[in-house]
Coordinates of C-alpha atoms and ligand atoms in Angstrom, one line a residue:
M1 CA 30.2 -28.9 -5.6
R2 CA 27.7 -26.8 -7.5
I3 CA 26.3 -24.0 -5.5
T4 CA 22.6 -23.9 -5.0
D5 CA 20.3 -21.9 -2.8
K6 CA 20.1 -24.7 -0.4
T7 CA 23.9 -25.3 0.0
V8 CA 24.4 -21.7 0.8
R9 CA 21.6 -21.7 3.3
D10 CA 22.7 -25.0 4.9
E11 CA 26.2 -23.7 5.4
I12 CA 25.0 -20.5 7.0
T13 CA 22.7 -22.3 9.4
A14 CA 25.5 -24.7 10.4
S15 CA 27.8 -21.8 11.2
D16 CA 25.1 -20.1 13.3
Q17 CA 25.5 -22.6 16.1
A18 CA 28.8 -21.6 17.6
N19 CA 30.1 -18.5 19.5
L20 CA 26.8 -17.0 20.5
V21 CA 27.1 -13.6 22.2
I22 CA 24.4 -11.0 23.3
R23 CA 23.4 -8.7 20.5
P24 CA 21.7 -5.3 20.7
P25 CA 17.9 -5.2 20.3
V26 CA 16.3 -3.9 17.1
V27 CA 13.6 -1.4 18.0
A28 CA 10.8 0.1 15.9
F29 CA 8.6 3.1 16.9
M30 CA 4.9 2.9 15.9
G31 CA 1.8 4.7 16.8
H32 CA -0.7 7.3 15.6
V33 CA 0.4 10.1 13.4
D34 CA 1.7 13.2 15.2
H35 CA 2.0 11.4 18.5
G36 CA 5.7 12.0 18.4
K37 CA 7.5 8.9 16.9
T38 CA 9.9 11.0 14.8
S39 CA 10.6 13.4 17.7
L40 CA 11.3 10.6 20.1
I41 CA 13.7 8.9 17.7
D42 CA 15.4 12.3 17.2
S43 CA 15.8 12.9 20.9
I44 CA 17.2 9.4 21.4
R45 CA 19.6 10.0 18.6
K46 CA 20.8 13.1 20.3
S47 CA 21.4 11.2 23.5
N48 CA 23.6 8.8 21.6
R49 CA 27.0 8.7 23.3
V50 CA 28.9 8.2 20.1
A51 CA 27.0 10.4 17.8
G52 CA 26.9 12.9 20.7
E53 CA 30.2 14.2 19.6
V54 CA 29.4 17.9 19.2
G55 CA 28.2 18.8 15.8
A56 CA 27.9 15.3 14.4
I57 CA 25.5 15.2 11.5
T58 CA 23.5 12.1 11.3
Q59 CA 22.1 10.9 8.0
H60 CA 18.9 9.2 7.4
I61 CA 19.8 5.6 6.4
G62 CA 16.7 3.9 7.7
A63 CA 18.3 2.8 11.0
F64 CA 20.9 3.8 13.5
Q65 CA 22.7 2.3 16.5
C66 CA 22.6 4.2 19.7
V67 CA 25.2 3.6 22.4
T68 CA 23.7 4.2 25.8
S69 CA 24.9 3.7 29.3
H70 CA 22.9 0.5 29.2
G71 CA 24.4 -0.9 26.0
A72 CA 23.7 -0.5 22.4
I73 CA 20.3 -0.3 20.8
T74 CA 19.5 -0.4 17.1
I75 CA 16.6 1.8 16.1
L76 CA 14.7 1.6 12.8
D77 CA 13.9 5.1 11.7
T78 CA 12.0 4.3 8.6
P79 CA 8.3 5.0 9.2
G80 CA 7.5 2.2 11.6
H81 CA 4.4 1.0 9.7
E82 CA 6.1 0.9 6.3
A83 CA 9.2 -0.8 7.5
F84 CA 7.1 -3.3 9.6
S85 CA 4.7 -4.3 6.8
S86 CA 7.3 -4.7 4.1
M87 CA 9.4 -6.8 6.4
R88 CA 6.5 -8.9 7.5
E89 CA 5.3 -9.5 4.0
R90 CA 8.6 -11.4 3.6
G91 CA 8.2 -13.2 6.8
A92 CA 11.1 -11.2 8.2
E93 CA 10.6 -10.6 11.9
I94 CA 13.5 -8.3 12.4
T95 CA 12.1 -6.1 15.1
D96 CA 12.6 -7.3 18.7
I97 CA 10.8 -4.5 20.5
V98 CA 8.1 -2.2 19.3
V99 CA 7.8 1.1 21.1
L100 CA 4.1 2.0 21.0
V101 CA 4.0 5.8 21.1
V102 CA 0.9 7.3 22.6
A103 CA 0.5 11.1 23.0
G104 CA -0.7 11.4 26.6
D105 CA -2.8 14.4 25.8
E106 CA -4.8 12.6 23.1
G107 CA -4.7 8.9 24.2
M108 CA -4.9 5.8 22.0
K109 CA -6.2 6.4 18.5
E110 CA -7.1 4.3 15.5
Q111 CA -3.5 3.9 14.3
T112 CA -2.3 3.1 17.8
I113 CA -4.7 0.1 17.8
E114 CA -3.5 -0.8 14.3
A115 CA 0.1 -0.7 15.4
L116 CA -0.7 -2.7 18.5
Q117 CA -2.3 -5.4 16.4
Q118 CA 0.7 -5.5 14.0
A119 CA 3.1 -5.8 16.9
R120 CA 1.0 -8.5 18.5
A121 CA 0.8 -10.5 15.2
A122 CA 4.6 -10.3 14.9
K123 CA 4.9 -11.4 18.6
T124 CA 7.3 -8.6 19.4
T125 CA 7.8 -7.2 22.9
I126 CA 5.9 -4.0 23.4
V127 CA 7.0 -1.0 25.5
V128 CA 4.6 1.9 25.7
A129 CA 6.0 5.5 25.5
L130 CA 3.4 7.9 27.0
N131 CA 4.8 11.0 25.1
K132 CA 4.1 14.7 25.5
C133 CA 4.2 14.5 29.4
D134 CA 5.1 18.2 29.3
K135 CA 1.6 19.1 28.1
P136 CA -0.9 20.4 30.7
N137 CA -3.6 18.1 29.5
F138 CA -1.4 15.0 29.7
D139 CA -3.6 12.3 31.2
Q140 CA -1.7 9.2 32.3
E141 CA -4.7 7.6 34.0
K142 CA -6.8 7.8 30.8
V143 CA -4.1 6.2 28.7
Y144 CA -3.6 3.4 31.4
R145 CA -7.3 2.8 31.2
Q146 CA -7.2 2.6 27.4
L147 CA -4.2 0.3 27.5
S148 CA -6.0 -2.0 30.0
E149 CA -9.0 -2.1 27.7
N150 CA -6.7 -3.3 25.0
E151 CA -5.1 -6.1 27.1
L152 CA -2.0 -4.1 27.9
L153 CA -2.3 -3.8 31.7
P154 CA 0.4 -1.3 32.8
E155 CA 3.0 -2.4 35.4
A156 CA 1.8 0.4 37.6
W157 CA -1.7 -1.2 37.7
G158 CA -0.2 -4.6 38.4
G159 CA 0.2 -5.8 34.8
Q160 CA 3.1 -6.8 32.7
T161 CA 3.2 -3.9 30.2
V162 CA 6.2 -1.5 30.6
T163 CA 5.1 2.1 30.2
V164 CA 7.4 5.2 30.3
N165 CA 6.2 8.8 30.7
C166 CA 8.3 11.0 28.5
S167 CA 8.6 14.1 26.5
A168 CA 10.5 14.4 23.2
T169 CA 10.3 18.2 23.6
T170 CA 11.9 18.6 27.0
G171 CA 13.8 15.3 27.0
E172 CA 12.2 14.2 30.3
G173 CA 12.0 10.4 30.6
I174 CA 14.0 9.7 27.5
S175 CA 16.9 8.1 29.4
N176 CA 14.3 6.1 31.3
L177 CA 12.8 4.9 28.0
V178 CA 16.2 3.8 26.7
E179 CA 16.9 2.0 30.0
M180 CA 13.6 0.2 29.7
L181 CA 14.5 -0.9 26.2
A182 CA 17.8 -2.3 27.4
L183 CA 16.1 -4.1 30.3
Q184 CA 13.5 -5.7 27.9
A185 CA 16.4 -6.7 25.6
E186 CA 18.1 -8.5 28.6
V187 CA 14.9 -10.4 29.2
L188 CA 14.7 -11.5 25.6
E189 CA 18.3 -12.8 25.7
L190 CA 19.0 -11.9 22.1
K191 CA 22.0 -13.7 20.7
A192 CA 24.1 -13.9 17.6
D193 CA 27.4 -15.3 16.4
P194 CA 29.8 -12.5 15.3
L195 CA 32.2 -15.0 13.8
A196 CA 29.7 -16.5 11.4
R197 CA 29.3 -15.4 7.8
A198 CA 27.1 -12.4 7.8
R199 CA 23.5 -12.5 6.9
G200 CA 20.6 -10.1 7.6
R201 CA 17.9 -8.0 5.9
V202 CA 17.6 -5.0 3.7
I203 CA 16.0 -2.1 5.5
E204 CA 15.8 0.3 2.5
S205 CA 17.4 0.9 -0.9
Q206 CA 17.6 4.0 -3.0
I207 CA 19.6 5.8 -5.7
Q208 CA 21.8 8.5 -4.1
K209 CA 23.4 11.3 -6.0
G210 CA 27.1 10.6 -6.3
L211 CA 26.9 7.1 -4.9
G212 CA 24.4 5.4 -7.2
A213 CA 22.5 2.4 -5.8
V214 CA 22.8 2.2 -2.1
T215 CA 21.1 0.0 0.5
T216 CA 20.9 0.0 4.2
L217 CA 21.4 -3.5 5.6
L218 CA 20.8 -4.8 9.1
V219 CA 23.3 -7.5 10.0
Q220 CA 21.4 -10.1 12.0
N221 CA 24.1 -12.6 12.4
G222 CA 27.9 -12.7 11.7
T223 CA 30.1 -9.8 10.8
L224 CA 29.8 -8.1 7.4
R225 CA 33.2 -6.8 6.1
N226 CA 34.3 -4.5 3.3
G227 CA 34.8 -6.5 0.2
D228 CA 32.4 -9.3 1.2
C229 CA 30.2 -10.7 -1.6
L230 CA 26.5 -10.9 -0.9
V231 CA 23.5 -12.5 -2.5
F232 CA 20.1 -10.9 -2.0
D233 CA 17.0 -12.4 -3.6
T234 CA 17.8 -11.9 -7.2
E235 CA 20.5 -9.2 -6.8
W236 CA 24.1 -9.5 -5.6
A237 CA 26.8 -7.2 -4.4
K238 CA 30.5 -6.9 -3.7
V239 CA 30.7 -4.4 -0.8
K240 CA 32.6 -1.5 -2.1
T241 CA 32.0 1.0 0.8
M242 CA 30.2 0.6 4.1
R243 CA 29.1 3.6 6.1
N244 CA 27.3 4.1 9.4
E245 CA 24.5 6.7 10.0
L246 CA 27.2 9.4 10.6
G247 CA 28.4 8.9 7.1
K248 CA 31.6 7.5 8.5
E249 CA 33.3 4.7 6.6
V250 CA 33.5 1.5 8.6
Q251 CA 35.3 -1.7 7.8
S252 CA 33.1 -4.2 9.5
A253 CA 29.6 -4.4 11.0
G254 CA 28.6 -6.9 13.6
P255 CA 25.2 -8.3 14.7
S256 CA 22.3 -5.8 14.9
S257 CA 24.4 -3.1 13.1
P258 CA 22.8 -1.1 10.3
V259 CA 25.2 -0.1 7.5
L260 CA 24.8 1.7 4.2
I261 CA 26.6 -0.2 1.4
T262 CA 27.5 0.5 -2.2
G263 CA 28.6 -2.1 -4.8
L264 CA 25.2 -3.4 -5.7
S265 CA 24.1 -5.1 -9.0
D266 CA 20.7 -3.6 -8.6
L267 CA 18.3 -2.3 -5.8
P268 CA 17.2 -5.1 -3.5
S269 CA 13.8 -4.6 -1.9
A270 CA 13.1 -3.8 1.7
G271 CA 12.9 -7.0 3.8
E272 CA 14.9 -9.1 1.5
E273 CA 17.4 -11.4 3.1
F274 CA 21.1 -11.2 2.3
I275 CA 23.8 -13.7 2.9
V276 CA 27.6 -13.6 2.3
V277 CA 29.0 -16.1 -0.1
A278 CA 32.6 -17.0 -0.9
S279 CA 33.2 -15.1 -4.1
E280 CA 31.8 -12.6 -6.6
K281 CA 31.4 -15.5 -9.0
E282 CA 29.2 -17.5 -6.5
A283 CA 27.2 -14.4 -5.7
K284 CA 26.4 -13.7 -9.4
E285 CA 25.7 -17.4 -10.0
V286 CA 23.2 -17.8 -7.2
A287 CA 21.4 -14.5 -8.1
T288 CA 21.2 -15.4 -11.8
M289 CA 19.9 -18.8 -11.0
R290 CA 17.1 -17.3 -8.9
Q291 CA 16.3 -14.8 -11.6
E292 CA 16.0 -17.6 -14.2
G293 CA 13.8 -19.6 -11.8
R294 CA 11.6 -16.6 -11.2
K295 CA 11.1 -15.9 -14.9
Q296 CA 10.2 -19.5 -15.5
T297 CA 7.6 -19.6 -12.7
T298 CA 6.0 -16.3 -13.7
F299 CA 5.7 -17.6 -17.3
M300 CA 4.2 -20.9 -16.2
K301 CA 1.8 -19.1 -13.8
K302 CA 0.6 -16.7 -16.5
R303 CA 0.2 -19.6 -19.0
Q304 CA -1.7 -21.8 -16.5
G305 CA -3.9 -18.9 -15.6
L306 CA -4.8 -18.1 -19.2
E307 CA -5.4 -21.8 -20.1
S308 CA -7.7 -22.4 -17.1
M309 CA -9.6 -19.2 -17.9
L310 CA -10.1 -20.3 -21.5
Q311 CA -11.2 -23.7 -20.4
K312 CA -13.8 -22.3 -18.2
G313 CA -15.0 -20.0 -21.0
A314 CA -14.7 -17.0 -18.7
T315 CA -14.5 -13.5 -20.1
P316 CA -10.9 -12.3 -19.8
K317 CA -10.4 -9.7 -17.1
K318 CA -9.9 -6.1 -17.9
M319 CA -6.3 -5.0 -17.3
L320 CA -4.9 -1.8 -15.7
N321 CA -1.3 -1.4 -16.5
L322 CA 0.7 0.6 -14.0
I323 CA 4.2 2.1 -13.8
L324 CA 5.2 2.9 -10.2
C325 CA 7.8 5.4 -9.2
A326 CA 8.7 6.3 -5.6
D327 CA 11.5 8.1 -3.7
V328 CA 13.0 5.1 -1.9
Q329 CA 12.8 1.4 -2.2
G330 CA 10.9 1.1 1.1
S331 CA 8.0 3.3 0.0
L332 CA 8.0 1.7 -3.5
E333 CA 7.6 -1.7 -1.8
A334 CA 5.0 -0.5 0.5
L335 CA 3.0 1.0 -2.4
K336 CA 3.4 -2.1 -4.5
T337 CA 2.3 -4.4 -1.7
A338 CA -0.7 -2.2 -0.9
L339 CA -1.8 -2.1 -4.5
E340 CA -1.4 -5.8 -4.9
K341 CA -3.8 -6.3 -2.1
I342 CA -6.7 -4.8 -4.1
Q343 CA -9.0 -7.7 -4.7
S344 CA -11.0 -7.9 -7.9
D345 CA -12.5 -10.7 -10.1
K346 CA -13.0 -8.3 -12.9
V347 CA -9.9 -6.1 -13.3
E348 CA -6.3 -7.3 -13.1
L349 CA -3.6 -4.9 -11.9
N350 CA -0.4 -5.3 -14.0
V351 CA 2.6 -3.5 -12.6
I352 CA 4.8 -3.4 -15.7
S353 CA 7.6 -1.4 -14.1
F354 CA 8.5 0.0 -10.7
S355 CA 11.5 2.1 -10.0
V356 CA 13.1 4.4 -7.5
G357 CA 13.5 8.0 -8.5
E358 CA 11.6 10.8 -10.3
I359 CA 9.1 10.1 -13.1
S360 CA 11.4 10.2 -16.1
E361 CA 11.0 10.5 -19.9
S362 CA 11.5 6.8 -20.3
D363 CA 8.6 6.1 -17.9
V364 CA 6.4 8.3 -20.0
Q365 CA 7.5 6.5 -23.2
L366 CA 6.8 3.2 -21.6
A367 CA 3.4 4.4 -20.5
I368 CA 2.6 5.2 -24.1
T369 CA 3.7 1.9 -25.6
S370 CA 2.1 -0.1 -22.9
K371 CA -1.0 2.1 -22.4
A372 CA -0.2 2.4 -18.7
T373 CA -0.9 4.9 -16.0
I374 CA 2.0 6.3 -14.0
V375 CA 1.7 6.4 -10.2
G376 CA 4.2 8.6 -8.4
F377 CA 4.6 8.2 -4.7
H378 CA 6.6 10.8 -2.7
T379 CA 8.3 11.8 -5.9
Q380 CA 7.9 14.2 -8.7
V381 CA 8.1 14.5 -12.5
E382 CA 11.5 15.3 -14.0
A383 CA 11.4 18.7 -15.6
H384 CA 12.0 17.5 -19.2
A385 CA 9.4 14.7 -18.9
E386 CA 6.6 17.3 -18.2
P387 CA 6.1 18.6 -21.8
L388 CA 6.1 15.0 -23.0
I389 CA 3.3 14.0 -20.5
K390 CA 1.2 17.0 -21.8
S391 CA 1.8 16.4 -25.5
L392 CA 1.2 12.6 -25.3
G393 CA -1.7 12.8 -22.8
V394 CA -0.2 10.3 -20.4
I395 CA -2.1 9.9 -17.2
V396 CA 0.2 10.6 -14.2
R397 CA -1.2 10.4 -10.6
E398 CA 1.0 11.7 -7.8
H399 CA 0.4 10.8 -4.2
N400 CA 2.1 11.2 -0.8
I401 CA -0.3 9.1 1.2
I402 CA -0.5 5.5 0.6
Y403 CA -4.3 5.2 1.3
H404 CA -5.0 7.9 -1.3
A405 CA -2.9 6.1 -3.9
V406 CA -4.8 2.9 -3.2
D407 CA -8.2 4.6 -3.4
D408 CA -7.2 6.3 -6.7
V409 CA -6.0 3.1 -8.3
R410 CA -9.2 1.4 -7.2
A411 CA -11.2 4.2 -8.9
L412 CA -9.1 3.8 -12.0
M413 CA -9.8 0.0 -12.0
K414 CA -13.5 0.7 -11.6
S415 CA -13.5 3.1 -14.5
L416 CA -12.4 0.3 -16.8
L417 CA -15.6 -1.7 -16.1
D418 CA -18.7 -1.4 -18.3
K419 CA -21.5 0.4 -16.6
I420 CA -24.5 -1.7 -15.6
A421 CA -27.9 -0.4 -16.9
E422 CA -30.6 -0.4 -14.3
E423 CA -34.2 0.3 -15.1
V424 CA -36.1 2.4 -12.6
D425 CA -39.9 2.5 -13.1
K426 CA -41.4 6.0 -13.1
G427 CA -45.1 5.6 -14.0
K428 CA -47.8 3.9 -16.1
A429 CA -50.4 5.2 -18.6
E430 CA -53.3 3.5 -20.3
V431 CA -54.1 4.1 -23.9
K432 CA -57.6 5.5 -24.2
A433 CA -57.7 6.4 -27.9
T434 CA -55.4 6.5 -30.9
F435 CA -55.0 9.3 -33.5
N436 CA -53.3 9.4 -36.8
S437 CA -51.4 12.6 -37.4
S438 CA -49.9 13.2 -40.9
H439 CA -47.3 15.2 -39.1
T440 CA -46.2 13.0 -36.2
G441 CA -47.6 9.5 -37.1
I442 CA -49.7 7.5 -34.6
I443 CA -50.4 9.3 -31.3
A444 CA -51.5 7.3 -28.3
G445 CA -54.0 9.3 -26.3
C446 CA -53.3 8.2 -22.7
Q447 CA -54.2 8.8 -19.1
V448 CA -51.4 8.5 -16.6
T449 CA -52.5 5.9 -14.0
E450 CA -49.4 5.8 -11.8
G451 CA -46.4 8.0 -11.0
T452 CA -45.3 10.3 -13.8
I453 CA -44.2 10.0 -17.4
S454 CA -41.4 12.2 -18.7
R455 CA -40.3 13.0 -22.2
N456 CA -36.9 11.4 -21.6
C457 CA -38.3 8.1 -20.3
H458 CA -38.2 4.8 -22.1
V459 CA -41.4 2.9 -22.4
R460 CA -42.5 -0.8 -22.3
I461 CA -45.7 -1.5 -24.2
M462 CA -47.7 -4.2 -22.4
R463 CA -50.7 -5.9 -24.0
A464 CA -52.6 -8.6 -22.0
G465 CA -49.6 -8.9 -19.7
T466 CA -47.1 -9.4 -22.5
E467 CA -44.3 -6.9 -23.5
L468 CA -44.7 -6.1 -27.1
W469 CA -42.0 -3.5 -27.5
R470 CA -39.7 -1.2 -25.6
G471 CA -38.0 2.0 -26.7
P472 CA -37.9 5.8 -26.3
I473 CA -40.6 8.4 -26.4
S474 CA -40.3 10.8 -29.3
S475 CA -42.9 13.3 -28.2
L476 CA -45.1 14.0 -25.2
K477 CA -47.9 16.5 -25.5
R478 CA -50.7 18.1 -23.5
F479 CA -53.2 19.2 -26.2
K480 CA -51.0 20.9 -28.8
D481 CA -48.1 21.7 -26.4
D482 CA -44.9 19.7 -25.9
V483 CA -44.4 19.0 -22.2
R484 CA -41.5 17.6 -20.2
E485 CA -43.6 15.6 -17.7
V486 CA -47.2 14.5 -17.1
Q487 CA -48.5 13.5 -13.6
K488 CA -50.9 10.8 -12.5
G489 CA -54.5 11.4 -13.4
I490 CA -53.7 13.7 -16.4
E491 CA -54.3 13.0 -20.0
C492 CA -51.5 13.3 -22.7
G493 CA -50.5 12.3 -26.2
V494 CA -47.5 10.0 -26.6
V495 CA -45.6 9.3 -29.8
L496 CA -43.3 6.4 -29.6
Q497 CA -40.0 6.3 -31.6
G498 CA -40.4 3.5 -34.1
F499 CA -43.7 1.8 -32.9
T500 CA -47.0 2.5 -34.7
D501 CA -49.1 -0.5 -33.7
V502 CA -50.4 1.0 -30.5
Q503 CA -54.0 0.0 -29.5
V504 CA -56.6 1.1 -27.1
G505 CA -56.2 -0.7 -23.8
D506 CA -52.4 -1.1 -24.1
I507 CA -50.4 -0.1 -21.0
L508 CA -47.3 2.1 -21.3
E509 CA -44.8 1.5 -18.5
A510 CA -42.4 4.3 -18.3
F511 CA -38.9 3.8 -16.9
E512 CA -35.5 5.6 -16.7
I513 CA -32.2 3.9 -17.3
N514 CA -29.5 4.6 -14.7
Y515 CA -26.0 3.5 -15.5
L516 CA -24.3 2.2 -12.4
T517 CA -20.5 1.8 -11.9
Q518 CA -19.7 -1.9 -11.2
E519 CA -17.9 -2.9 -8.0
L520 CA -14.5 -4.5 -8.5
Ligands
LIG601 P1 5.0 11.5 14.3 O1 4.0 11.8 13.3 O2 4.4 10.5 15.3 O3 6.4 11.1 13.9 O4 5.1 12.8 15.2 P2 6.2 14.0 15.2 O5 7.4 13.5 15.9 O6 6.3 14.5 13.9 O7 5.5 15.0 16.2 C1 4.2 15.6 15.9 C2 4.1 17.0 16.6 O8 4.1 16.8 18.0 C3 5.3 17.9 16.3 O9 4.8 19.2 16.2 C4 6.2 17.8 17.5 O10 6.9 18.9 17.8 C5 5.2 17.6 18.6 N1 5.7 16.8 19.7 C6 6.4 15.6 19.6 N2 6.7 15.2 20.9 C7 6.3 16.1 21.7 C8 6.4 16.2 23.2 O11 6.9 15.4 23.9 N3 5.8 17.4 23.7 C9 5.2 18.3 23.0 N4 4.6 19.3 23.6 N5 5.1 18.2 21.6 C10 5.6 17.1 21.0

């Protein structure tokens, strides 16, 4: 039978039914910046019974499993918000429990609320960590009040929300937090079949020196083994090596285990699903089939878009070409997703290339040929690409904060739009007499009746309520002197640039032209 997407999926779903066992919960830490997410994750990592072997060096692979006296827990240690949004973009609800971190000395802030909304939308269980309980101004009651106002009534106040007072600095309450996570997991009855073919999600991908393309996978069901062949979305892999977060090679990884693998055809994106197939040949075939399908759809969409635009007679949109570079696949995805959300009827964003790593010479060459701007996120320019950027005048924008990158790209998009001219009325003058000067031509002797008239104004000439002409002033005089401005009630002589038929009784309406930036 020919392999298709569907047959692979059907087979996997069928095998999911048997041998269900309890699996560890997958936990993400979210909250306001500086409230202690990273510190809490670190102190839990230190409490890990397995990693706790003295001197064990843990590596950042985007997730780790922690063995506690209450069982294992898988913790995502990519920035909660980034991991969460790129996973959710793909409809991948991989997080079972969100730990909402609130610094007890500061209370809930803007990003705490945002994290809470995200967790709610994903329908995950929420455990609140009231961190920094070692601080003298730690105010539990205040946080309880804020939580209640946000429909998270703490258990201590008779509600359902589990809260734990803790300190990442002193270690107080950390074991209690871990215990609460284990208890919540028990309630959730999380199950998986370790005997099934493995499937799961990509947590993050990057190029690592010495290893090449690596990706951290979270096995959600089944057991992943060394040598297994996997299909991602349009990439595939034959697992060459598998490592845990201690850098230790492992031969297999069961449900809820994160592992770093090598043997990839390319870098899969964060949140992508993977499934094990029977052979390398099948893996390649499915991935290639999807790639072809994707190209076809993109081509059709572009064509349809262009055709319907031409039919409607609309003006084609302006285009901002971008080349995106970021340190890891996760941040690249987060950046791309955030940029794609910029709405505009007038400017189209066209990401022509996106890659993990430093901004290279080939990125600069591509920027020249495609008239693109390079956006670097959490990365830098390769040393030998620097002179090329200067000599070719390529625009490179480097950012470390996603909102700044988005604002900057929005500004770049706006700068492509033509400015809108807006006329602002400044004053009016009535022509009382005309003079002919051999030197300057016809001079309109006027009296300013409203506002002011400036030398750099434009003028509309109105006769019996009809506009006869509009254009710039070439000279403005008081008696023999050139002046910059004449106020209401004062007489002046005006020479218009290119209009000589001015008559007594005409009204000169002076205006300035302001050029406004269009909104997207
Ligand atoms: P994140 O931005 O939420 O990941 O926050 P970090 O973990 O980077 O912590 C921000 C700052 O708060 C750092 O200076 C930490 O040392 C400090 N911090 C974190 N947890 C505690 C705690 O429990 N007590 C005290 N006193 N400081 C803490």
